[in-house]
Amino acid sequence: MLLGLLAEGDKHGYELKRAHDRRLPRARPLAFGQVYATLGRLERDGLVAPAGQDRDAGPDRTAYTLTPAGRDALAAWLAEVEPPMPYVASTLFAKVVVALLVADTGHVRSYLVAQRRAHTDRLRELTAVKTDPSASLDDVVAADYAIAHLDADLRWLHTTLERVADWHREVHS
Amino acid sequence: MTELQARGVVKAYGPTPALRGITLDVAEGEIVAVTGPSGCGKSTLLHCLAGILRPDAGQVFWRGERIDTWSEAARSKLRRTEFGVLFQFGQLVPELTVAENVALPLLLAGTGRRAGRTVATAWLARLGVADLADARPGELSGGQQQRCALARTLVTEPRVIFADEPTGALDTLAGEQVLTQLVRLAREQRTSVVLVTHEPRIAGYADREVVLRDGAVDGAGLGLDLPAAAGSGLGLRATGAPAGEALANAAPAGGAPAGERPAGGAR
Ligand SMILES: Nc1ncnc2c1ncn2[C@@H]1O[C@H](COP(=O)(O)OP(=O)(O)O)[C@@H](O)[C@H]1O
Ligand SMILES: [Mg+2]
């Protein structure tokens, strides 16, 4: 990600942090310490280098530039297909499964109702962000990503409940 | 102000009950999503609210006036002047151009052909499809057709818009563009919207969601009834087991038929 931001142009550490937080408004803000640690690692690996004259200044005064190796690494990263990672590791999944297994109907129901409401409220907030006429393309793309995942969670939640209801009906008919 | 009210609305198709007493308020300018599983009565409710169907029992009010008892002609006039409908498939008349389609509700209301065309093209421009005015519906993509259908819905400046799965036939981006425009224009005009959808993502565009289940409003908002004693029903632990232990048991036990297991536990 930092390599991508440097590809736009040379930046100081604090500029990188700002660019990251602006580009990915729904992501967790980057800590300064994290930025400098990552820059240090990238410099050691020869992917970035201090730019311009002030190479002897402290890390917070140094602007960094992408090296040719850094450009290659960025291109390789962009070309690499991500493993299609289903979110089965999520706590939501674990909770619903466990709730269906162990809890009595009243508890399962109130948990699911509350969870569904939380998801729906968040979905509505994100939809408002994205349909705001002043929303930037970055805002919309980031909101879309989150919306798509919340939507998937909700669909799965409903399908699961329908399955359980169907299954129950079959067994008891 | 309350724009639309349903009080105990009941509707059946022969022996099939579709609505079992729905009570619902829609405020002026409010966008309400009606959601719930397929067959729960969403379309039937929309048709009753819009005066297309007459409820078997209960009442429907528009701006405080009871409309379900009105004659077919009076309800039809109300639908033409104060209500607008948008369905899953735009239902544009294939023989007419887009502009003629959009002007149609105005012509039915007595507007002249020329004035109708002017207003229609202005709405097409607002929806960003001015260039389609002289095309025939058959030449358009689904998204373009639905935008034109939206223009036709809006052209009479209705006070309430009834939309039944308006994005159901569209891909994600096209559906979203239609919906964004519908919501934006409804907000500008303080038009109320009843938006029927089964997609959570689409319900996100509304101010509020009403979930139906088997023809009734589901206060809890799940749209489904969980079977009594879901836990024990799965043939696993009924109650009280620590979660970690249950999860440890879940994998082998989950696939087994419940009837073959003692009611008390999985081991
Ligand atoms: N014209 C009809 N004749 C007979 N039954 C109908 C008719 N329309 C709907 N139904 C039944 O009424 C119930 C509710 O249908 P509908 O309102 O279309 O639900 P939804 O829009 O939520 O899918 C369903 O059981 C459906 O089969
Ligand atoms: Mg329907």
PDB file of N, CA, C and O and ligand atoms in Angstrom, chain B residues 42-43 164-165 196, ligand 2:
ATOM      1  N   LYS B  42     -45.166  -8.929   0.520  1.00  0.00           N
ATOM      2  CA  LYS B  42     -44.678  -7.576   0.229  1.00  0.00           C
ATOM      3  C   LYS B  42     -45.437  -6.934  -0.936  1.00  0.00           C
ATOM      4  O   LYS B  42     -45.924  -5.814  -0.813  1.00  0.00           O
ATOM      5  N   SER B  43     -45.536  -7.665  -2.049  1.00  0.00           N
ATOM      6  CA  SER B  43     -46.196  -7.087  -3.227  1.00  0.00           C
ATOM      7  C   SER B  43     -47.672  -6.859  -2.952  1.00  0.00           C
ATOM      8  O   SER B  43     -48.241  -5.845  -3.372  1.00  0.00           O
ATOM      9  N   ASP B 164     -41.654  -1.735  -6.498  1.00  0.00           N
ATOM     10  CA  ASP B 164     -41.628  -3.164  -6.162  1.00  0.00           C
ATOM     11  C   ASP B 164     -40.412  -3.812  -6.814  1.00  0.00           C
ATOM     12  O   ASP B 164     -40.388  -3.998  -8.027  1.00  0.00           O
ATOM     13  N   GLU B 165     -39.418  -4.117  -6.015  1.00  0.00           N
ATOM     14  CA  GLU B 165     -38.161  -4.706  -6.507  1.00  0.00           C
ATOM     15  C   GLU B 165     -37.651  -3.940  -7.735  1.00  0.00           C
ATOM     16  O   GLU B 165     -37.365  -4.546  -8.773  1.00  0.00           O
ATOM     17  N   VAL B 196     -40.215  -1.942  -1.932  1.00  0.00           N
ATOM     18  CA  VAL B 196     -40.244  -3.371  -1.646  1.00  0.00           C
ATOM     19  C   VAL B 196     -38.968  -4.008  -2.175  1.00  0.00           C
ATOM     20  O   VAL B 196     -38.587  -3.785  -3.328  1.00  0.00           O
TER      21      VAL B 196
HETATM   22 MG    MG C   2     -43.234  -9.630  -4.764  1.00  0.00          MG
END
